[in-house]
Amino acid sequence: MSDKGKKQQNAAKALLPKQILGNALLLLASFGLCLAAAEAFTRWQDDVPLFDFPLPLPVGQDTAASHLASLPTVAGVNRDWFYDKVPPPPRQPVPEQWQRWYDDLERKHAATGSLFRGGDMFKVWNTALAPNPCDHVMLRDAPGAMFVFDPPDGNPQPPFRFLPSATNPETMVTNDFGWRGGPVTFARSARTVRIVFVGSSTVVSSHHMPHSFPEFVGHFLNRWAKARGIDVRFEVLNAARESIGSTGIAAIVRQEVVPTRPDLVIYYEGGNQFSLDSLAGSVPQRPSTADRPPPGPLGQLLKDAARWSALARRLEASAGLLDQPGNGGGEWPKPAYTLRWPAGLDESAPDITRADLPVNLPVILGDLDRIRADLANVDAELAISSFIWMVRDGLVLDPMRHRYILEQLNVGYFPFSYRDLARLAAFQNRVFAAYARAHGLPFLDVAGTMPFDPNLFFDAVHKSYPGERMQGWVTFLLLVPLIEQRLASGAWPKPVPTMPSTHPAFVVPPRLVPLNCSKSR
């Protein structure tokens, strides 16, 4: 071979690794772009925001917007406001230690089923809830430390607060009170109407979402006031937190909400005390999942990725179909049981003074009495909202897209039928409406106004992000007539009261205490 041929051969050999590397990089880049496109398409299809804002899709493609024409028309309200891009509150960097805590706790939960999750690390726990946290079924799994506060009255309710003025690893932002939302001053400003929402997880909403529905309400109200030339600023606050019932909500109102001297407090809750067991006596036990094998490496990877990826959630749901009855998304087979309705109780016109009302309503109404009394001390009103459930007799769902609705209705509430769940949900709302009438309170019929669309829901009670926007819009529409009446009468805005510069319940900051439960185990 000539020298020239040898040089060409050597050059070709030298070029070969570069070609292989280039082809490999091209393949990886193509695969990455395909994954990104699939993720974007799945988010578009599921109406999940790509970043902090929902996609501006035309009516008919956007799940929530397709229902606008069916909602009540309110004078002075422009439907185009529904599409507004609402900027999220300013976020702070998440400390590295916080992120490590969060990731370690989520991995531990996935591996062992521990009850103390990543988000629980950024709650400030009530020391009266568990004087010895190592004896508590959940707190004992805290990772060597936990944030705590001492309740002013020794009451174990509420069980926790959120860390104030923080951005947690799930991206939720809190204000100086530890309430979800942007910065707020404790002292009232002139020409301000202060509205506070209270409730549980369906009000505070998923921590990773850019906004909860009360934040949309605040935006729409201020948009409306500006369009009408009304010299009033609406300050809408969210004092809710997950996993609490009416007694915890009453404690939050007494300790945290009343000192802020609100004009209106809106109660939205109806899921955490919704138990049909008292009506059914002995019922068949739900099938145990203890014998299910743990997920394999691929299943665990999908489970972890589903926390942030819509595509992974879809794939995980597809895999989960193997465990579901093959009924095309209808109600799963359930054993027979007997529902024992209280004797003499009129289901269509309930007597709210009865002590045998189902689904824990006597407890809830007693707590609403306490909330009313506490708010009356600062000349604040209480409004009651109906509570919406994604359930009705004969409901058929997409078994992949609506997997979590199916699981909650058929596993979480086993063996109760869709018919009985819908019946009791409607009865609960009739009791709320009767309570509001009996005490002259505003009643916001969100359940009767909100579109019945499973695409607006994550599970049977929690909303998807389009559902949060829709609930904010529906609540706004229902509030406008009430607000117009209060403004016209001169009841709002009230004279600015004399208030201290800081909230008295939060003068003492949370403290981080060490916790080592390994010895007690």
JSON list of N, CA, C and O in Angstrom, two decimals, residues 312-347:
[
{"chain": "A", "resi": 312, "resn": "ALA", "atom": "N", "xyz": [-44.79, 10.08, 32.91]},
{"chain": "A", "resi": 312, "resn": "ALA", "atom": "CA", "xyz": [-44.57, 8.97, 33.85]},
{"chain": "A", "resi": 312, "resn": "ALA", "atom": "C", "xyz": [-45.86, 8.61, 34.56]},
{"chain": "A", "resi": 312, "resn": "ALA", "atom": "O", "xyz": [-46.14, 7.43, 34.79]},
{"chain": "A", "resi": 313, "resn": "ARG", "atom": "N", "xyz": [-46.67, 9.62, 34.90]},
{"chain": "A", "resi": 313, "resn": "ARG", "atom": "CA", "xyz": [-47.95, 9.32, 35.55]},
{"chain": "A", "resi": 313, "resn": "ARG", "atom": "C", "xyz": [-48.86, 8.52, 34.62]},
{"chain": "A", "resi": 313, "resn": "ARG", "atom": "O", "xyz": [-49.57, 7.61, 35.05]},
{"chain": "A", "resi": 314, "resn": "ARG", "atom": "N", "xyz": [-48.82, 8.86, 33.33]},
{"chain": "A", "resi": 314, "resn": "ARG", "atom": "CA", "xyz": [-49.65, 8.13, 32.36]},
{"chain": "A", "resi": 314, "resn": "ARG", "atom": "C", "xyz": [-49.16, 6.69, 32.23]},
{"chain": "A", "resi": 314, "resn": "ARG", "atom": "O", "xyz": [-49.96, 5.75, 32.19]},
{"chain": "A", "resi": 315, "resn": "LEU", "atom": "N", "xyz": [-47.85, 6.49, 32.16]},
{"chain": "A", "resi": 315, "resn": "LEU", "atom": "CA", "xyz": [-47.30, 5.15, 32.05]},
{"chain": "A", "resi": 315, "resn": "LEU", "atom": "C", "xyz": [-47.58, 4.33, 33.32]},
{"chain": "A", "resi": 315, "resn": "LEU", "atom": "O", "xyz": [-47.90, 3.15, 33.26]},
{"chain": "A", "resi": 316, "resn": "GLU", "atom": "N", "xyz": [-47.45, 5.00, 34.48]},
{"chain": "A", "resi": 316, "resn": "GLU", "atom": "CA", "xyz": [-47.73, 4.31, 35.74]},
{"chain": "A", "resi": 316, "resn": "GLU", "atom": "C", "xyz": [-49.19, 3.90, 35.80]},
{"chain": "A", "resi": 316, "resn": "GLU", "atom": "O", "xyz": [-49.53, 2.79, 36.25]},
{"chain": "A", "resi": 317, "resn": "ALA", "atom": "N", "xyz": [-50.07, 4.79, 35.34]},
{"chain": "A", "resi": 317, "resn": "ALA", "atom": "CA", "xyz": [-51.50, 4.46, 35.33]},
{"chain": "A", "resi": 317, "resn": "ALA", "atom": "C", "xyz": [-51.77, 3.29, 34.38]},
{"chain": "A", "resi": 317, "resn": "ALA", "atom": "O", "xyz": [-52.59, 2.42, 34.68]},
{"chain": "A", "resi": 318, "resn": "SER", "atom": "N", "xyz": [-51.08, 3.27, 33.24]},
{"chain": "A", "resi": 318, "resn": "SER", "atom": "CA", "xyz": [-51.27, 2.16, 32.29]},
{"chain": "A", "resi": 318, "resn": "SER", "atom": "C", "xyz": [-50.87, 0.84, 32.93]},
{"chain": "A", "resi": 318, "resn": "SER", "atom": "O", "xyz": [-51.56, -0.17, 32.78]},
{"chain": "A", "resi": 319, "resn": "ALA", "atom": "N", "xyz": [-49.75, 0.86, 33.67]},
{"chain": "A", "resi": 319, "resn": "ALA", "atom": "CA", "xyz": [-49.32, -0.36, 34.35]},
{"chain": "A", "resi": 319, "resn": "ALA", "atom": "C", "xyz": [-50.31, -0.75, 35.43]},
{"chain": "A", "resi": 319, "resn": "ALA", "atom": "O", "xyz": [-50.58, -1.93, 35.66]},
{"chain": "A", "resi": 320, "resn": "GLY", "atom": "N", "xyz": [-50.91, 0.25, 36.08]},
{"chain": "A", "resi": 320, "resn": "GLY", "atom": "CA", "xyz": [-51.88, -0.02, 37.15]},
{"chain": "A", "resi": 320, "resn": "GLY", "atom": "C", "xyz": [-53.16, -0.63, 36.66]},
{"chain": "A", "resi": 320, "resn": "GLY", "atom": "O", "xyz": [-53.93, -1.20, 37.44]},
{"chain": "A", "resi": 321, "resn": "LEU", "atom": "N", "xyz": [-53.44, -0.53, 35.36]},
{"chain": "A", "resi": 321, "resn": "LEU", "atom": "CA", "xyz": [-54.66, -1.13, 34.83]},
{"chain": "A", "resi": 321, "resn": "LEU", "atom": "C", "xyz": [-54.68, -2.63, 35.02]},
{"chain": "A", "resi": 321, "resn": "LEU", "atom": "O", "xyz": [-55.75, -3.25, 35.05]},
{"chain": "A", "resi": 322, "resn": "LEU", "atom": "N", "xyz": [-53.51, -3.24, 35.15]},
{"chain": "A", "resi": 322, "resn": "LEU", "atom": "CA", "xyz": [-53.45, -4.68, 35.34]},
{"chain": "A", "resi": 322, "resn": "LEU", "atom": "C", "xyz": [-54.08, -5.11, 36.64]},
{"chain": "A", "resi": 322, "resn": "LEU", "atom": "O", "xyz": [-54.52, -6.25, 36.80]},
{"chain": "A", "resi": 323, "resn": "ASP", "atom": "N", "xyz": [-54.13, -4.16, 37.65]},
{"chain": "A", "resi": 323, "resn": "ASP", "atom": "CA", "xyz": [-54.70, -4.48, 38.95]},
{"chain": "A", "resi": 323, "resn": "ASP", "atom": "C", "xyz": [-56.17, -4.12, 39.05]},
{"chain": "A", "resi": 323, "resn": "ASP", "atom": "O", "xyz": [-56.80, -4.30, 40.08]},
{"chain": "A", "resi": 324, "resn": "GLN", "atom": "N", "xyz": [-56.75, -3.55, 37.98]},
{"chain": "A", "resi": 324, "resn": "GLN", "atom": "CA", "xyz": [-58.12, -3.07, 38.05]},
{"chain": "A", "resi": 324, "resn": "GLN", "atom": "C", "xyz": [-59.06, -4.02, 37.32]},
{"chain": "A", "resi": 324, "resn": "GLN", "atom": "O", "xyz": [-58.68, -4.66, 36.35]},
{"chain": "A", "resi": 325, "resn": "PRO", "atom": "N", "xyz": [-60.32, -4.09, 37.81]},
{"chain": "A", "resi": 325, "resn": "PRO", "atom": "CA", "xyz": [-61.30, -4.92, 37.10]},
{"chain": "A", "resi": 325, "resn": "PRO", "atom": "C", "xyz": [-61.49, -4.43, 35.68]},
{"chain": "A", "resi": 325, "resn": "PRO", "atom": "O", "xyz": [-61.47, -3.23, 35.42]},
{"chain": "A", "resi": 326, "resn": "GLY", "atom": "N", "xyz": [-61.69, -5.34, 34.75]},
{"chain": "A", "resi": 326, "resn": "GLY", "atom": "CA", "xyz": [-61.84, -4.96, 33.36]},
{"chain": "A", "resi": 326, "resn": "GLY", "atom": "C", "xyz": [-63.25, -4.53, 33.04]},
{"chain": "A", "resi": 326, "resn": "GLY", "atom": "O", "xyz": [-63.98, -5.23, 32.36]},
{"chain": "A", "resi": 327, "resn": "ASN", "atom": "N", "xyz": [-63.66, -3.36, 33.54]},
{"chain": "A", "resi": 327, "resn": "ASN", "atom": "CA", "xyz": [-65.02, -2.88, 33.33]},
{"chain": "A", "resi": 327, "resn": "ASN", "atom": "C", "xyz": [-65.06, -1.58, 32.55]},
{"chain": "A", "resi": 327, "resn": "ASN", "atom": "O", "xyz": [-66.04, -0.85, 32.60]},
{"chain": "A", "resi": 328, "resn": "GLY", "atom": "N", "xyz": [-63.96, -1.24, 31.87]},
{"chain": "A", "resi": 328, "resn": "GLY", "atom": "CA", "xyz": [-63.98, -0.07, 31.01]},
{"chain": "A", "resi": 328, "resn": "GLY", "atom": "C", "xyz": [-64.14, 1.25, 31.71]},
{"chain": "A", "resi": 328, "resn": "GLY", "atom": "O", "xyz": [-64.59, 2.23, 31.12]},
{"chain": "A", "resi": 329, "resn": "GLY", "atom": "N", "xyz": [-63.76, 1.35, 32.99]},
{"chain": "A", "resi": 329, "resn": "GLY", "atom": "CA", "xyz": [-63.83, 2.62, 33.71]},
{"chain": "A", "resi": 329, "resn": "GLY", "atom": "C", "xyz": [-65.11, 2.82, 34.49]},
{"chain": "A", "resi": 329, "resn": "GLY", "atom": "O", "xyz": [-65.31, 3.89, 35.08]},
{"chain": "A", "resi": 330, "resn": "GLY", "atom": "N", "xyz": [-66.00, 1.83, 34.49]},
{"chain": "A", "resi": 330, "resn": "GLY", "atom": "CA", "xyz": [-67.21, 1.93, 35.30]},
{"chain": "A", "resi": 330, "resn": "GLY", "atom": "C", "xyz": [-66.93, 1.57, 36.75]},
{"chain": "A", "resi": 330, "resn": "GLY", "atom": "O", "xyz": [-65.81, 1.27, 37.14]},
{"chain": "A", "resi": 331, "resn": "GLU", "atom": "N", "xyz": [-67.97, 1.58, 37.56]},
{"chain": "A", "resi": 331, "resn": "GLU", "atom": "CA", "xyz": [-67.83, 1.24, 38.98]},
{"chain": "A", "resi": 331, "resn": "GLU", "atom": "C", "xyz": [-67.40, -0.21, 39.12]},
{"chain": "A", "resi": 331, "resn": "GLU", "atom": "O", "xyz": [-67.89, -1.10, 38.41]},
{"chain": "A", "resi": 332, "resn": "TRP", "atom": "N", "xyz": [-66.47, -0.47, 40.05]},
{"chain": "A", "resi": 332, "resn": "TRP", "atom": "CA", "xyz": [-65.97, -1.82, 40.25]},
{"chain": "A", "resi": 332, "resn": "TRP", "atom": "C", "xyz": [-66.99, -2.67, 41.01]},
{"chain": "A", "resi": 332, "resn": "TRP", "atom": "O", "xyz": [-67.81, -2.13, 41.78]},
{"chain": "A", "resi": 333, "resn": "PRO", "atom": "N", "xyz": [-66.95, -3.97, 40.84]},
{"chain": "A", "resi": 333, "resn": "PRO", "atom": "CA", "xyz": [-67.87, -4.84, 41.60]},
{"chain": "A", "resi": 333, "resn": "PRO", "atom": "C", "xyz": [-67.63, -4.70, 43.10]},
{"chain": "A", "resi": 333, "resn": "PRO", "atom": "O", "xyz": [-66.50, -4.62, 43.56]},
{"chain": "A", "resi": 334, "resn": "LYS", "atom": "N", "xyz": [-68.76, -4.65, 43.86]},
{"chain": "A", "resi": 334, "resn": "LYS", "atom": "CA", "xyz": [-68.68, -4.49, 45.31]},
{"chain": "A", "resi": 334, "resn": "LYS", "atom": "C", "xyz": [-69.69, -5.41, 45.98]},
{"chain": "A", "resi": 334, "resn": "LYS", "atom": "O", "xyz": [-70.75, -5.69, 45.41]},
{"chain": "A", "resi": 335, "resn": "PRO", "atom": "N", "xyz": [-69.39, -5.84, 47.20]},
{"chain": "A", "resi": 335, "resn": "PRO", "atom": "CA", "xyz": [-70.34, -6.71, 47.90]},
{"chain": "A", "resi": 335, "resn": "PRO", "atom": "C", "xyz": [-71.55, -5.93, 48.41]},
{"chain": "A", "resi": 335, "resn": "PRO", "atom": "O", "xyz": [-71.51, -4.70, 48.52]},
{"chain": "A", "resi": 336, "resn": "ALA", "atom": "N", "xyz": [-72.60, -6.66, 48.72]},
{"chain": "A", "resi": 336, "resn": "ALA", "atom": "CA", "xyz": [-73.82, -6.03, 49.23]},
{"chain": "A", "resi": 336, "resn": "ALA", "atom": "C", "xyz": [-73.64, -5.59, 50.67]},
{"chain": "A", "resi": 336, "resn": "ALA", "atom": "O", "xyz": [-72.87, -6.17, 51.44]},
{"chain": "A", "resi": 337, "resn": "TYR", "atom": "N", "xyz": [-74.35, -4.55, 51.06]},
{"chain": "A", "resi": 337, "resn": "TYR", "atom": "CA", "xyz": [-74.38, -4.06, 52.44]},
{"chain": "A", "resi": 337, "resn": "TYR", "atom": "C", "xyz": [-75.70, -3.33, 52.62]},
{"chain": "A", "resi": 337, "resn": "TYR", "atom": "O", "xyz": [-76.44, -3.08, 51.66]},
{"chain": "A", "resi": 338, "resn": "THR", "atom": "N", "xyz": [-76.03, -2.97, 53.84]},
{"chain": "A", "resi": 338, "resn": "THR", "atom": "CA", "xyz": [-77.28, -2.28, 54.13]},
{"chain": "A", "resi": 338, "resn": "THR", "atom": "C", "xyz": [-76.99, -0.91, 54.72]},
{"chain": "A", "resi": 338, "resn": "THR", "atom": "O", "xyz": [-76.23, -0.79, 55.70]},
{"chain": "A", "resi": 339, "resn": "LEU", "atom": "N", "xyz": [-77.57, 0.14, 54.14]},
{"chain": "A", "resi": 339, "resn": "LEU", "atom": "CA", "xyz": [-77.41, 1.49, 54.65]},
{"chain": "A", "resi": 339, "resn": "LEU", "atom": "C", "xyz": [-78.61, 1.80, 55.55]},
{"chain": "A", "resi": 339, "resn": "LEU", "atom": "O", "xyz": [-79.76, 1.75, 55.11]},
{"chain": "A", "resi": 340, "resn": "ARG", "atom": "N", "xyz": [-78.35, 2.08, 56.82]},
{"chain": "A", "resi": 340, "resn": "ARG", "atom": "CA", "xyz": [-79.43, 2.32, 57.80]},
{"chain": "A", "resi": 340, "resn": "ARG", "atom": "C", "xyz": [-79.60, 3.82, 58.02]},
{"chain": "A", "resi": 340, "resn": "ARG", "atom": "O", "xyz": [-78.84, 4.44, 58.77]},
{"chain": "A", "resi": 341, "resn": "TRP", "atom": "N", "xyz": [-80.59, 4.40, 57.36]},
{"chain": "A", "resi": 341, "resn": "TRP", "atom": "CA", "xyz": [-80.86, 5.83, 57.49]},
{"chain": "A", "resi": 341, "resn": "TRP", "atom": "C", "xyz": [-81.52, 6.11, 58.84]},
{"chain": "A", "resi": 341, "resn": "TRP", "atom": "O", "xyz": [-82.38, 5.35, 59.28]},
{"chain": "A", "resi": 342, "resn": "PRO", "atom": "N", "xyz": [-81.12, 7.18, 59.56]},
{"chain": "A", "resi": 342, "resn": "PRO", "atom": "CA", "xyz": [-81.73, 7.48, 60.86]},
{"chain": "A", "resi": 342, "resn": "PRO", "atom": "C", "xyz": [-83.25, 7.61, 60.75]},
{"chain": "A", "resi": 342, "resn": "PRO", "atom": "O", "xyz": [-83.77, 8.29, 59.85]},
{"chain": "A", "resi": 343, "resn": "ALA", "atom": "N", "xyz": [-83.96, 6.99, 61.67]},
{"chain": "A", "resi": 343, "resn": "ALA", "atom": "CA", "xyz": [-85.43, 6.98, 61.63]},
{"chain": "A", "resi": 343, "resn": "ALA", "atom": "C", "xyz": [-85.98, 8.40, 61.72]},
{"chain": "A", "resi": 343, "resn": "ALA", "atom": "O", "xyz": [-85.58, 9.18, 62.60]},
{"chain": "A", "resi": 344, "resn": "GLY", "atom": "N", "xyz": [-86.91, 8.71, 60.82]},
{"chain": "A", "resi": 344, "resn": "GLY", "atom": "CA", "xyz": [-87.58, 10.01, 60.88]},
{"chain": "A", "resi": 344, "resn": "GLY", "atom": "C", "xyz": [-86.79, 11.17, 60.31]},
{"chain": "A", "resi": 344, "resn": "GLY", "atom": "O", "xyz": [-87.29, 12.30, 60.32]},
{"chain": "A", "resi": 345, "resn": "LEU", "atom": "N", "xyz": [-85.58, 10.94, 59.83]},
{"chain": "A", "resi": 345, "resn": "LEU", "atom": "CA", "xyz": [-84.78, 12.03, 59.30]},
{"chain": "A", "resi": 345, "resn": "LEU", "atom": "C", "xyz": [-85.21, 12.32, 57.86]},
{"chain": "A", "resi": 345, "resn": "LEU", "atom": "O", "xyz": [-85.16, 11.44, 57.00]},
{"chain": "A", "resi": 346, "resn": "ASP", "atom": "N", "xyz": [-85.65, 13.55, 57.61]},
{"chain": "A", "resi": 346, "resn": "ASP", "atom": "CA", "xyz": [-86.10, 13.96, 56.28]},
{"chain": "A", "resi": 346, "resn": "ASP", "atom": "C", "xyz": [-84.86, 14.28, 55.44]},
{"chain": "A", "resi": 346, "resn": "ASP", "atom": "O", "xyz": [-84.16, 15.26, 55.68]},
{"chain": "A", "resi": 347, "resn": "GLU", "atom": "N", "xyz": [-84.64, 13.45, 54.43]},
{"chain": "A", "resi": 347, "resn": "GLU", "atom": "CA", "xyz": [-83.43, 13.61, 53.63]},
{"chain": "A", "resi": 347, "resn": "GLU", "atom": "C", "xyz": [-83.47, 14.87, 52.78]},
{"chain": "A", "resi": 347, "resn": "GLU", "atom": "O", "xyz": [-82.43, 15.49, 52.51]}
]
